[in-house]
XYZ file of C-alpha atoms in Angstrom:
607
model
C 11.945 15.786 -38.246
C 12.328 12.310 -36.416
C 14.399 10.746 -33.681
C 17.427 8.268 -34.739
C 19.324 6.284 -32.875
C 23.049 5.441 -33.060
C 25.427 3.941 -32.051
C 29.060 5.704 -31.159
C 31.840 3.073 -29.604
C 29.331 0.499 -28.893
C 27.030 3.173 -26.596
C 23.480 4.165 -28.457
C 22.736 7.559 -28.489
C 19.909 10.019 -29.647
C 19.596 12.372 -32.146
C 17.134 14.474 -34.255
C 17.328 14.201 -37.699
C 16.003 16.321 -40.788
C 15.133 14.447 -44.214
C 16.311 16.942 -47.004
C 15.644 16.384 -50.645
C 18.758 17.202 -52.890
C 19.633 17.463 -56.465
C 23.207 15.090 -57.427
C 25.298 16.306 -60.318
C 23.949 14.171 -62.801
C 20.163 15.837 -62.153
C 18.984 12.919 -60.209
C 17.230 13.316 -56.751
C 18.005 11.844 -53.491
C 17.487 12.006 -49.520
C 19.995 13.046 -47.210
C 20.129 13.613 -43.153
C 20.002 16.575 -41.868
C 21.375 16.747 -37.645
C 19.669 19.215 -36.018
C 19.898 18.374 -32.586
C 21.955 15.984 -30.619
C 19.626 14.903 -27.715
C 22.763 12.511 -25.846
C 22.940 8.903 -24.548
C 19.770 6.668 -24.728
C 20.405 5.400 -21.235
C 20.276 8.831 -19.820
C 16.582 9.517 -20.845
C 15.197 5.529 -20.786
C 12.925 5.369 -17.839
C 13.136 1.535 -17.880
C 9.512 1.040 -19.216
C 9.080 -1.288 -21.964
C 9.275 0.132 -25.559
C 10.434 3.920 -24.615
C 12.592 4.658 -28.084
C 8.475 3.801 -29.706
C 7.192 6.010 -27.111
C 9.035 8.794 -27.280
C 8.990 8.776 -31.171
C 5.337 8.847 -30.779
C 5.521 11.777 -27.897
C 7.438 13.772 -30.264
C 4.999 13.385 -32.949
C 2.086 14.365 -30.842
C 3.597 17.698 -29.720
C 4.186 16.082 -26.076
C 7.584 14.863 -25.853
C 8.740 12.655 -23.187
C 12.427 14.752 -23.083
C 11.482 18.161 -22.486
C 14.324 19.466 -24.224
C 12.554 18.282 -27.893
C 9.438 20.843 -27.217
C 11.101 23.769 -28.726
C 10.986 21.516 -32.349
C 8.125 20.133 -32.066
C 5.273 21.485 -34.868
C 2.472 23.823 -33.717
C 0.727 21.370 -36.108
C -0.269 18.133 -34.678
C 0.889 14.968 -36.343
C -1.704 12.895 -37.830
C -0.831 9.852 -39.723
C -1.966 9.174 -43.120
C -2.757 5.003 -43.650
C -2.496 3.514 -47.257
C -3.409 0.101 -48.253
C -5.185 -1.542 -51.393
C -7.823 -4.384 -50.593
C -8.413 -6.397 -53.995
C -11.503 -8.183 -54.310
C -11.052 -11.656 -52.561
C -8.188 -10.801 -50.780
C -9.280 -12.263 -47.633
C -8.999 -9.402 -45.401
C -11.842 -8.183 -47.860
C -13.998 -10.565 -44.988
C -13.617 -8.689 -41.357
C -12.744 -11.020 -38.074
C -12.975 -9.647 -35.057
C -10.636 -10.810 -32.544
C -11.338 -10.545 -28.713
C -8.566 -7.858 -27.237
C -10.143 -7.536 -23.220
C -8.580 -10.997 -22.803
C -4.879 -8.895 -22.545
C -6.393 -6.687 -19.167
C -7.471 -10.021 -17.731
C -3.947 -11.694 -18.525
C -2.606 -8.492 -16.905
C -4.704 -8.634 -13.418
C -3.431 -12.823 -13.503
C -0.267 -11.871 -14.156
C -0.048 -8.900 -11.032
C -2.070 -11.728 -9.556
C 0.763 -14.528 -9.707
C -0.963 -16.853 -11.607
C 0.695 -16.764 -14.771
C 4.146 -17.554 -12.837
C 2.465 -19.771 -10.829
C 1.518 -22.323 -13.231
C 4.843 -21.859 -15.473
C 6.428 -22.301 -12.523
C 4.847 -25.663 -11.823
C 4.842 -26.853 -15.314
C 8.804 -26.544 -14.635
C 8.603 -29.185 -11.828
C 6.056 -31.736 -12.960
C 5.810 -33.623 -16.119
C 2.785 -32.021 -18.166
C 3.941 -32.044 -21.185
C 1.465 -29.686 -22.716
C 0.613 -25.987 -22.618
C -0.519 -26.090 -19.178
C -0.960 -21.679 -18.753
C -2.258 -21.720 -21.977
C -5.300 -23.921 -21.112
C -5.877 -22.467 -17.551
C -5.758 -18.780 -19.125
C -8.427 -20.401 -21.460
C -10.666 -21.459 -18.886
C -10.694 -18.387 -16.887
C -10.689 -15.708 -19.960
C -14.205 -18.193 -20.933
C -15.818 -18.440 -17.821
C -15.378 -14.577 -17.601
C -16.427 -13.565 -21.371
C -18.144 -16.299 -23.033
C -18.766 -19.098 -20.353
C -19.541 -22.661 -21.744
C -18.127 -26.566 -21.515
C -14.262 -27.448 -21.414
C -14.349 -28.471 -24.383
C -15.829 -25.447 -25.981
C -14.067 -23.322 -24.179
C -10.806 -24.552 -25.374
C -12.643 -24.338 -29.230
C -12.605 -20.326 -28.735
C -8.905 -20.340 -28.840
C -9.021 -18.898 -32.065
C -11.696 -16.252 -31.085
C -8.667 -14.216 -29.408
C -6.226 -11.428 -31.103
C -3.222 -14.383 -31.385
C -4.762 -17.444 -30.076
C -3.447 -18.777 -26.924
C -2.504 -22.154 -27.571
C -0.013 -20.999 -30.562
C 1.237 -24.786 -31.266
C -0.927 -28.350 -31.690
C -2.819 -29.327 -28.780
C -5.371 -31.609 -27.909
C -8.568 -30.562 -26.767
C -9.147 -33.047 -23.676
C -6.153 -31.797 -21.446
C -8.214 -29.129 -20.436
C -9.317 -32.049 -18.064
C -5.748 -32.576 -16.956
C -5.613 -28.904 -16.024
C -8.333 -28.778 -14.108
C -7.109 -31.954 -12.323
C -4.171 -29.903 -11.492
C -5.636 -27.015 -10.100
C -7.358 -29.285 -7.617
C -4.369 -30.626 -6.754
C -2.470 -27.479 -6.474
C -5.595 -25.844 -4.973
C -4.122 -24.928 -1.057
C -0.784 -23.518 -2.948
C -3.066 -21.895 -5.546
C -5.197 -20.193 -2.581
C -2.265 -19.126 -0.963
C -0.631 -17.232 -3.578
C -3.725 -15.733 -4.515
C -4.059 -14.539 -1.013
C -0.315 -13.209 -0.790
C -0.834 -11.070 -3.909
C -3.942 -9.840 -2.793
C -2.488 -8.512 0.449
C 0.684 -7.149 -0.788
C -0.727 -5.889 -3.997
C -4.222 -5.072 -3.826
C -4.354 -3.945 -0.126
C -6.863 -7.251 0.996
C -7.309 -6.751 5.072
C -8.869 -9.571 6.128
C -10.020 -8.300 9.646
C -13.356 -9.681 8.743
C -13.790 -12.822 6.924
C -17.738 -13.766 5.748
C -18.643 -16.999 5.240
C -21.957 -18.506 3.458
C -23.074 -21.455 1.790
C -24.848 -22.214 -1.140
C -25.173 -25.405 -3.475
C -25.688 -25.907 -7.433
C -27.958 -28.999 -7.978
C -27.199 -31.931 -11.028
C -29.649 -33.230 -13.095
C -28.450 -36.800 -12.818
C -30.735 -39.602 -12.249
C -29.164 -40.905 -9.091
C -26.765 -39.353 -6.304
C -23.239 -40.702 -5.556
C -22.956 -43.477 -4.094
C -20.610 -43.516 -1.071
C -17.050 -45.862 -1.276
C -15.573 -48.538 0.744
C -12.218 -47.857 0.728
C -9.570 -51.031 1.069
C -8.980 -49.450 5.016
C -12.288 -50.073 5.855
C -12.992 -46.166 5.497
C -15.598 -44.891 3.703
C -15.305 -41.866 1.115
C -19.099 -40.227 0.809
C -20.636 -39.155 -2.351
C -20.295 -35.659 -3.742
C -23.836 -35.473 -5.555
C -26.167 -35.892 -2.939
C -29.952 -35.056 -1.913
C -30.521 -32.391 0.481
C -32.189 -29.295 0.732
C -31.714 -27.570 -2.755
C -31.516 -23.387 -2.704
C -32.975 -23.349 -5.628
C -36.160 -25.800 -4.392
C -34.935 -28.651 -7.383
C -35.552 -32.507 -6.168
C -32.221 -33.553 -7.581
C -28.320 -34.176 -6.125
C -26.988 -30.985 -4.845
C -23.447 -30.217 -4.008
C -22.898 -28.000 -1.085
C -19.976 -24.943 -1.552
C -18.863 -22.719 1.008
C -17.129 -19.379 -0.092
C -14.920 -17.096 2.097
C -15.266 -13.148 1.449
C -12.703 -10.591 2.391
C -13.692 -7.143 3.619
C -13.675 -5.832 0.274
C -15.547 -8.270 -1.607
C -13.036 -10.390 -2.907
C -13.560 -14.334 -2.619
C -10.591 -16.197 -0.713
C -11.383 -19.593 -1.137
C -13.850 -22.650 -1.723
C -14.280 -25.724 -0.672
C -17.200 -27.864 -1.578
C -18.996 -30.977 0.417
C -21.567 -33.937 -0.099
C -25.285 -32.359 -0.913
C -26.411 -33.438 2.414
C -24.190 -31.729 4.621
C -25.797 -29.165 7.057
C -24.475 -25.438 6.969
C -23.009 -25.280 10.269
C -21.195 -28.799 9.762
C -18.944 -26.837 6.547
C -17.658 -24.569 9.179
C -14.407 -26.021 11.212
C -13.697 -27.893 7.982
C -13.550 -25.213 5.457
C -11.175 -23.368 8.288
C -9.046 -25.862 8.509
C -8.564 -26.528 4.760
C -8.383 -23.385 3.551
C -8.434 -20.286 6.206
C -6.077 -21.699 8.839
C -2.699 -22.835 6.238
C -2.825 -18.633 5.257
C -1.715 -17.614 8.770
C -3.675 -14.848 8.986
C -4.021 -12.743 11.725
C -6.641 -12.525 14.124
C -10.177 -12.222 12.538
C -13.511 -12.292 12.876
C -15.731 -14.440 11.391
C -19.097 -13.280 9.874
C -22.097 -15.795 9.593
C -25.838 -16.297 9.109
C -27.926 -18.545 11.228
C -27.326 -21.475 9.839
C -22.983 -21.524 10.790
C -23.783 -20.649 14.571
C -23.613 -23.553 17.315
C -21.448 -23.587 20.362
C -18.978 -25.992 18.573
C -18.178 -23.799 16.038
C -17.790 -20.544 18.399
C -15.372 -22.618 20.646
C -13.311 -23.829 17.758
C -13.050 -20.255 16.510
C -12.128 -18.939 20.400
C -9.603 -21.502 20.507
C -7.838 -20.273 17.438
C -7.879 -16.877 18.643
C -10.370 -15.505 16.303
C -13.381 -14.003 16.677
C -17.467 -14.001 15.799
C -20.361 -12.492 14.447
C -23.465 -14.670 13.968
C -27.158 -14.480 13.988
C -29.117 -16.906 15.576
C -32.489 -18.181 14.996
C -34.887 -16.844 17.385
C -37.888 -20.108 16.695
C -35.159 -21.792 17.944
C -34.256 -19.835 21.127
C -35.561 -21.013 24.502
C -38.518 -19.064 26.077
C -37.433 -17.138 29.006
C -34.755 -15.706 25.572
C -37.628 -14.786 23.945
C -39.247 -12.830 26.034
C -35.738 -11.086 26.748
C -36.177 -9.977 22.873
C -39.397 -9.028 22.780
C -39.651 -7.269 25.810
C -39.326 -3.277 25.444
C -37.292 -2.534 28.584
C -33.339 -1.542 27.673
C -34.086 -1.314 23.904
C -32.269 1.904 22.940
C -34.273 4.049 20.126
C -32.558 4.976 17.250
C -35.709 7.315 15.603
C -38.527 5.539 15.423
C -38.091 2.756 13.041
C -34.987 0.857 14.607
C -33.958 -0.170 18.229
C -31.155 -2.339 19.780
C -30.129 -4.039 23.063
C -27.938 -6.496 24.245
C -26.127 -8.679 27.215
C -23.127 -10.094 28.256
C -24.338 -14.009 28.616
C -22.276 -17.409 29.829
C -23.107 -20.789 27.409
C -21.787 -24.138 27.942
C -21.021 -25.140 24.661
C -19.664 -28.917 23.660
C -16.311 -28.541 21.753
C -15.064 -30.244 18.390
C -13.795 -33.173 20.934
C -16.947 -33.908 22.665
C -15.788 -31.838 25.797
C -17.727 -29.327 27.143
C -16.125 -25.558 27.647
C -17.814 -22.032 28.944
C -17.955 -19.476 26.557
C -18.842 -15.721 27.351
C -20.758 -14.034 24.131
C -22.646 -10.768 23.645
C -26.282 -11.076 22.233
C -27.411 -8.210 20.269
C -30.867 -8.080 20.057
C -32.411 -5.295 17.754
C -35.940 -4.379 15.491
C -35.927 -2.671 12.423
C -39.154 -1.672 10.620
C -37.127 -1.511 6.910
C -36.857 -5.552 7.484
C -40.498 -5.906 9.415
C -41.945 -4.197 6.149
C -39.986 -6.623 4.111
C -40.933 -9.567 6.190
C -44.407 -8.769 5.850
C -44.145 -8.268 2.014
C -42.635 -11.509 1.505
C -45.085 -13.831 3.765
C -48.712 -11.207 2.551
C -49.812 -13.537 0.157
C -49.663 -16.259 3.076
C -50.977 -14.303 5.737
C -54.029 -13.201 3.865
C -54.474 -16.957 2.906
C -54.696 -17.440 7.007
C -56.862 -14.671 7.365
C -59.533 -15.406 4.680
C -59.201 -19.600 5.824
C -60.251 -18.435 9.213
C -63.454 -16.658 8.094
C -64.170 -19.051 5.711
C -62.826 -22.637 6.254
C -65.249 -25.011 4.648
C -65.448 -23.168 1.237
C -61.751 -22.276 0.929
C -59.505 -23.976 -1.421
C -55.918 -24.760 -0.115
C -53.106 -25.559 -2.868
C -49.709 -27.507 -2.125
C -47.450 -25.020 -1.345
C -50.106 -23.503 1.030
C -50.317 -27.037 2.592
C -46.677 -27.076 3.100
C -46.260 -23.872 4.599
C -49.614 -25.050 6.585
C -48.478 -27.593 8.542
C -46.005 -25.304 10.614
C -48.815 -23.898 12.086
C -51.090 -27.181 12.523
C -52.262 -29.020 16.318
C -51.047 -31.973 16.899
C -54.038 -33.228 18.246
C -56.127 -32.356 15.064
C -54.390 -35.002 13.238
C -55.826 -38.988 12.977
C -52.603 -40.708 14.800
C -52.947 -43.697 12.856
C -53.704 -42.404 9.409
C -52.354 -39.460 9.672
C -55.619 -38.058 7.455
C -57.679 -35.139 8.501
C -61.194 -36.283 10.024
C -63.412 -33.465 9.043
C -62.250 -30.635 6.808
C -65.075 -28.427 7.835
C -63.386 -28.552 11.087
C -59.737 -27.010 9.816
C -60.258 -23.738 11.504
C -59.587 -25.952 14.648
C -56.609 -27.507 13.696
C -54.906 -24.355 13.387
C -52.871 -23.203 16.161
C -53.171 -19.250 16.099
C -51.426 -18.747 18.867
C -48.697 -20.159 16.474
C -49.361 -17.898 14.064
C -49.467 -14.831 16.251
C -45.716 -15.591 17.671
C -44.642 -16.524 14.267
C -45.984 -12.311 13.205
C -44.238 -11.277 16.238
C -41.003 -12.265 15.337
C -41.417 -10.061 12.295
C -38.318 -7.435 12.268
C -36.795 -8.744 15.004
C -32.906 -10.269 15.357
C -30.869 -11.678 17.079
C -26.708 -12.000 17.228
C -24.058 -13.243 19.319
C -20.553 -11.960 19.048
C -17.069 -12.833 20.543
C -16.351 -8.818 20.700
C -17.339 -7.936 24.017
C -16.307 -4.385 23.711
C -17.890 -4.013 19.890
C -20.494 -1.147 20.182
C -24.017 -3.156 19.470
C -24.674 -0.615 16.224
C -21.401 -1.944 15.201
C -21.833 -5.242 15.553
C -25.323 -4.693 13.723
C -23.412 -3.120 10.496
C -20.591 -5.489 10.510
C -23.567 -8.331 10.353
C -25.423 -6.542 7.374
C -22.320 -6.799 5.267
C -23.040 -10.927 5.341
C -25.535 -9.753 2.234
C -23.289 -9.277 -0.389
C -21.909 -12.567 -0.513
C -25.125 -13.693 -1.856
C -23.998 -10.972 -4.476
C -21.305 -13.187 -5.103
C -23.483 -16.370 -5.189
C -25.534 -14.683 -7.885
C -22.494 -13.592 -10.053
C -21.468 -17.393 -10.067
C -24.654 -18.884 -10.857
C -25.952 -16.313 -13.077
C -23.014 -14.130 -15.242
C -20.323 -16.787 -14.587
C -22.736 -19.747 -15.287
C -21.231 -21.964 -12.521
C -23.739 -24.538 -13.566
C -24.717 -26.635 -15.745
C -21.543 -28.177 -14.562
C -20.695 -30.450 -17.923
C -17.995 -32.780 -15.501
C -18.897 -35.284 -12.776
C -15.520 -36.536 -10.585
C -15.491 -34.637 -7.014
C -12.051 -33.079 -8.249
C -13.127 -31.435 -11.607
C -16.285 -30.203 -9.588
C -14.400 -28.738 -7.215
C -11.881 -27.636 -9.943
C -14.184 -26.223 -11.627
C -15.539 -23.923 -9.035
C -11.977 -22.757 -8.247
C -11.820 -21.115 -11.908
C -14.921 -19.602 -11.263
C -13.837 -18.287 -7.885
C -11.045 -16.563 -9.691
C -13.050 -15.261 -12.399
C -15.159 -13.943 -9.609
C -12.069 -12.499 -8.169
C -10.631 -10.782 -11.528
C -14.402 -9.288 -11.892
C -14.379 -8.274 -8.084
C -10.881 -6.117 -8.775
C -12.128 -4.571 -12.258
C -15.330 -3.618 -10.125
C -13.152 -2.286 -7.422
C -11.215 -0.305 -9.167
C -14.081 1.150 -11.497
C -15.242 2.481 -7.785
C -11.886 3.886 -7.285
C -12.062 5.877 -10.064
C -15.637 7.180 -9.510
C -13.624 8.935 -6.314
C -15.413 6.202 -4.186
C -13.775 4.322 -1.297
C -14.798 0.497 -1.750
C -13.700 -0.174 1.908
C -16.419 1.936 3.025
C -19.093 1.018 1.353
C -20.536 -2.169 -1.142
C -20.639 -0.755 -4.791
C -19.425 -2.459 -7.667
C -19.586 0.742 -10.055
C -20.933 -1.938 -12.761
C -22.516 -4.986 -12.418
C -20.708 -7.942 -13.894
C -22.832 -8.611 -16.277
C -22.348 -5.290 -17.707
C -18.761 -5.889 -18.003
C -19.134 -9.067 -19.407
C -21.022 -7.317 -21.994
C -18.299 -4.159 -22.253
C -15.053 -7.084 -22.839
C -16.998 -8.366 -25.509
C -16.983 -5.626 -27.510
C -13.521 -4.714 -27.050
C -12.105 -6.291 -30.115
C -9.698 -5.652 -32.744
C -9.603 -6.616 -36.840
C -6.739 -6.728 -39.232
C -7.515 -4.615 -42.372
C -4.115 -5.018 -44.399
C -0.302 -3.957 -44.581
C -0.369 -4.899 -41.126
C -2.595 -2.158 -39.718
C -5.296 -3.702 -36.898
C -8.464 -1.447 -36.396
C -10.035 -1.421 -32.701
C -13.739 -1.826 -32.339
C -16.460 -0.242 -30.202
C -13.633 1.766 -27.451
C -16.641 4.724 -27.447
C -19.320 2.065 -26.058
C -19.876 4.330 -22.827
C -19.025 0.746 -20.654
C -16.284 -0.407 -22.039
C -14.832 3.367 -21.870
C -15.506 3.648 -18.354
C -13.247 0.334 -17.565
C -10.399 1.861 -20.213
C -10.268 4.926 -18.157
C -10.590 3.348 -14.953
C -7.387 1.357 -16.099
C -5.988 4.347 -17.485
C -6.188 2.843 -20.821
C -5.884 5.466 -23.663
C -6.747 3.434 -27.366
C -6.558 6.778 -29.718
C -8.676 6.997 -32.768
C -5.898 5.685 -35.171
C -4.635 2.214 -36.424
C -2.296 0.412 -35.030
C 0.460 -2.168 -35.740
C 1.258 -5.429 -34.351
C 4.130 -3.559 -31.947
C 1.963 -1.019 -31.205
C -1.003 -3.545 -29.770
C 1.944 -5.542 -27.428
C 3.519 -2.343 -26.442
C -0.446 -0.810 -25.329
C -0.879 -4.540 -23.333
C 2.599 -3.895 -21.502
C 1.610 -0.489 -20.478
C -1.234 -1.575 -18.521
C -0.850 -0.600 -14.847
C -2.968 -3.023 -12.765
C -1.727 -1.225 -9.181
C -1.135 1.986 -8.641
């Protein structure tokens, strides 16, 4: 028995039909229909999904009918289809191609994202004259799966189940692309962020914010421009102080992080920027056009001066920063270190803190009072790990000091060295050391003894006067995971080697991998979702990206012939674990071209 539609006055309706073999008068055989049930009008049962008639056919033959009122004739037996097909030696399809298929659950998280609309939409109103989706989906489904240049990326076109540039195209507008997204970049942001919030639940309550840079291996940085105004437009590619300890141009990027772990935006500056002086900037450009309500802003050491707490007062927002405590005056120090008010949680962490009054000098050169909290609190989990990473070091100090005159120093000892030299050791003239039998002297251990002391100790300042101090502490620790983040775009996402040069396709470029960041973020999140895991409450990514990374890859598909496509590897434990989590079900069968559009349509990105 099957399902037939039919048409009766122009309305379609349903019905289950019977094939019966017959015998005519003249001993020949034929087919003829058999009705056995009238099921009624199509639009009374279609539940508006795409494809239902091919669903419900295919509910019917697994004994699970999407009508209840078919059960009763559906066989106790289930269906299984039988496939026939000849191969003939060198028929092509004798030679298998595997065609990526994970590309279509990306396309589906841009499309719930906006993005797809978003750049047809624009296409509409400017005059790019070429496939300009088809290239961005290319650069984002790369940097994601198999990262490498533009123009490489744009060469794996054909590695996809139906390419994605279907007509001619030349290779270098990939470069026009990107100089559209950097263009387009604030509405880009923005409609990222709208879809995030409406559709993926993004609270931005807390906003982190680090920085990190990605150095070139050029010979020479940027030079800076005179433009025709008399202005001056700096460098991108500059020297400065190089995360990654490389003497070469850097290029500074900042990266806002929502609660959950999602990036919000980018912005990049000249490699010689200081931390702290990305700060109002990347507000203005990027956090302040979203309208978002009130927040607080979470930063490391290196974002906190008065300037920047004023501007974010000002705006009505809020902070959470640490603050260096070398750098903290002395009668503050002794505030910290001082036992009296700290409040024992166990024995292996404490915590105080005050309500304080700082002058601070504004973005304008004024000077304002601010009132701030300091938290102050030790923790022997980070004193243990403080000591781990500076033992080499500190035995270096130790055995020096018993043994100057036969101890041999190396260069990065040296460096680290000369923190903890006298002044007055040192030949003012020459700058050379007069005696080096006489180093133990030039060694200030009193130096060296509050440099150990500082060991497990913090300190923060906060806006939220009425925060409880433990939860300004845990709000603080959650700064850590955006170096996750930093570590998924250098590492899995290959940020760098860069392969383009102009400010805008830098910048361009690290918007694509800020949304493949994002697209990974969401798959993560909602991996952790289906563990039974709330991702608000905690940071878990339920698999690292570069295990899904690996997973897509192996979720392709191969023609065989007559049409049939067979999927590959959908029992690899990974890539099972993200079809699940998606509610993906892939059967063990083989499918036709309908079937593979209709299985990308039914993919349910929010739920």
């Amino acid at each position: 028995m099957f399902i037939e539609k039919f048409s009766n006055n122009g309305i379609p309706y349903l019905r289950l039909v019977q094939s019966q073999r017959f015998t005519k008068p003249d001993g020949s055989r034929s087919v003829r229909k058999k009705y056995i049930y009238n099921i009624g009008p199509l639009a009374k049962f279609d539940d508006g999904q795409p494809d239902f008639l091919d669903r419900l056919k295919d509910s019917f033959k697994r004994g699970d009918p999407l009508i209840p009122a078919l059960l009763p004739y559906c066989s106790s037996t289930p269906y299984r289809e039988k496939y026939h097909f000849e191969l003939q030696e060198g028929d092509p399809l004798c030679i298998g191609h595997p065609k990526l298929f994970s590309h279509v659950l990306i396309e589906r998280i841009m499309e719930e994202l906006g993005l797809i609309s978003f750049f047809n939409r624009y296409k509409q109103l400017t005059n790019y004259q070429f496939d300009l989706t088809g290239f961005f989906r290319l650069l984002i489904y790369g940097r994601i799966l198999n990262p490498s240049s533009k123009i490489k990326t744009v060469a794996q076109n054909d590695d996809y189940y139906l390419p994605i540039l279907k007509d001619s195209f030349y290779d270098h507008n990939v470069y026009d692309t990107l100089d559209f997204i950097y263009d387009y970049k604030k509405s880009l942001v923005n409609k990222l962020n709208r879809s995030l919030v409406q559709k993926f639940n993004r609270t931005t309550h807390l906003i982190y914010y680090d920085v990190t840079n990605f150095f070139f291996e050029i010979e020479h940085p940027d030079e800076d421009v005179i433009n025709e105004d008399g202005s001056t437009t700096k460098g991108l590619r500059k020297m400065g102080v190089s995360k990654e300890n490389r003497k070469l141009p850097i290029v500074q990027m900042g990266l806002f992080m929502d609660e959950q772990g999602v990036p919000i935006c980018i912005n990049t500056f000249p490699g010689n920027t200081l931390d702290h002086q990305t700060v109002i900037q990347s507000l203005k450009d990027s956090i302040d056009p979203l309208n978002m309500p009130r927040f607080i802003f979470v930063g490391d050491r290196g974002m906190y001066n008065g300037t920047n707490a004023s501007y974010l007062l000002d705006s009505n927002n809020g902070y959470i920063m640490s603050k260096s405590i070398d750098k903290t005056k002395a009668e503050e120090k002794e505030w910290i270190f001082d036992d009296e008010d700290y409040i024992w949680q166990g024995k292996d962490f404490k915590y105080k803190s005050k309500i304080i009054k700082s002058k601070v000098k504004k973005e304008d050169g004024s000077y304002t009072e601010i009132i701030e909290k300091k938290v102050a609190y030790w923790s022997k989990k980070f004193y243990d790990k403080q000591i781990a990473e500076n033992r080499s070091f500190l035995d270096f100090l130790d055995k020096l000091e018993e043994n100057p005159e036969n101890f041999r120093i190396t260069k990065s000892q040296s460096q680290r060295l000369r923190t903890f030299l006298k002044k007055e050791s040192v030949h003012e003239d020459t700058g050379e050391i007069i005696d080096t039998s006489k180093l133990r002297m030039m060694i200030d251990y009193d130096k060296v003894n509050r440099y150990k002391k500082q060991f497990g100790y913090y300190q923060l300042v906060t806006s939220e006067l009425e925060m409880p101090d433990t939860e300004v502490i845990d709000t603080y620790h959650g700064l850590t995971e955006i170096e996750t983040e930093f570590q998924t775009m250098k590492g899995d996402l290959n940020a760098r080697p860069f392969r383009v040069s102009t400010p805008e396709h830098i910048e361009a470029h690290l918007i694509t991998c800020m949304i493949a960041l994002t697209i990974i973020r969401l798959i993560q999140s909602r991996i952790v979702t289906y563990k039974g895991k709330d991702p608000k409450k905690q940071w878990e990514f339920g698999l690292s990206a570069e295990r899904i990374k690996d997973a897509m890859n192996k979720w392709t598909v191969e023609e065989l012939a007559d049409g049939y496509y067979r999927f590959n590897n959908i029992d690899d434990t990974d890539l099972k674990l993200i079809l699940d989590a998606f509610d993906i079900e892939i059967k063990r069968k083989l499918y036709r071209r309908g079937e593979l559009k209709s299985l990308k349509t039914g993919i349910k990105i929010t739920t």
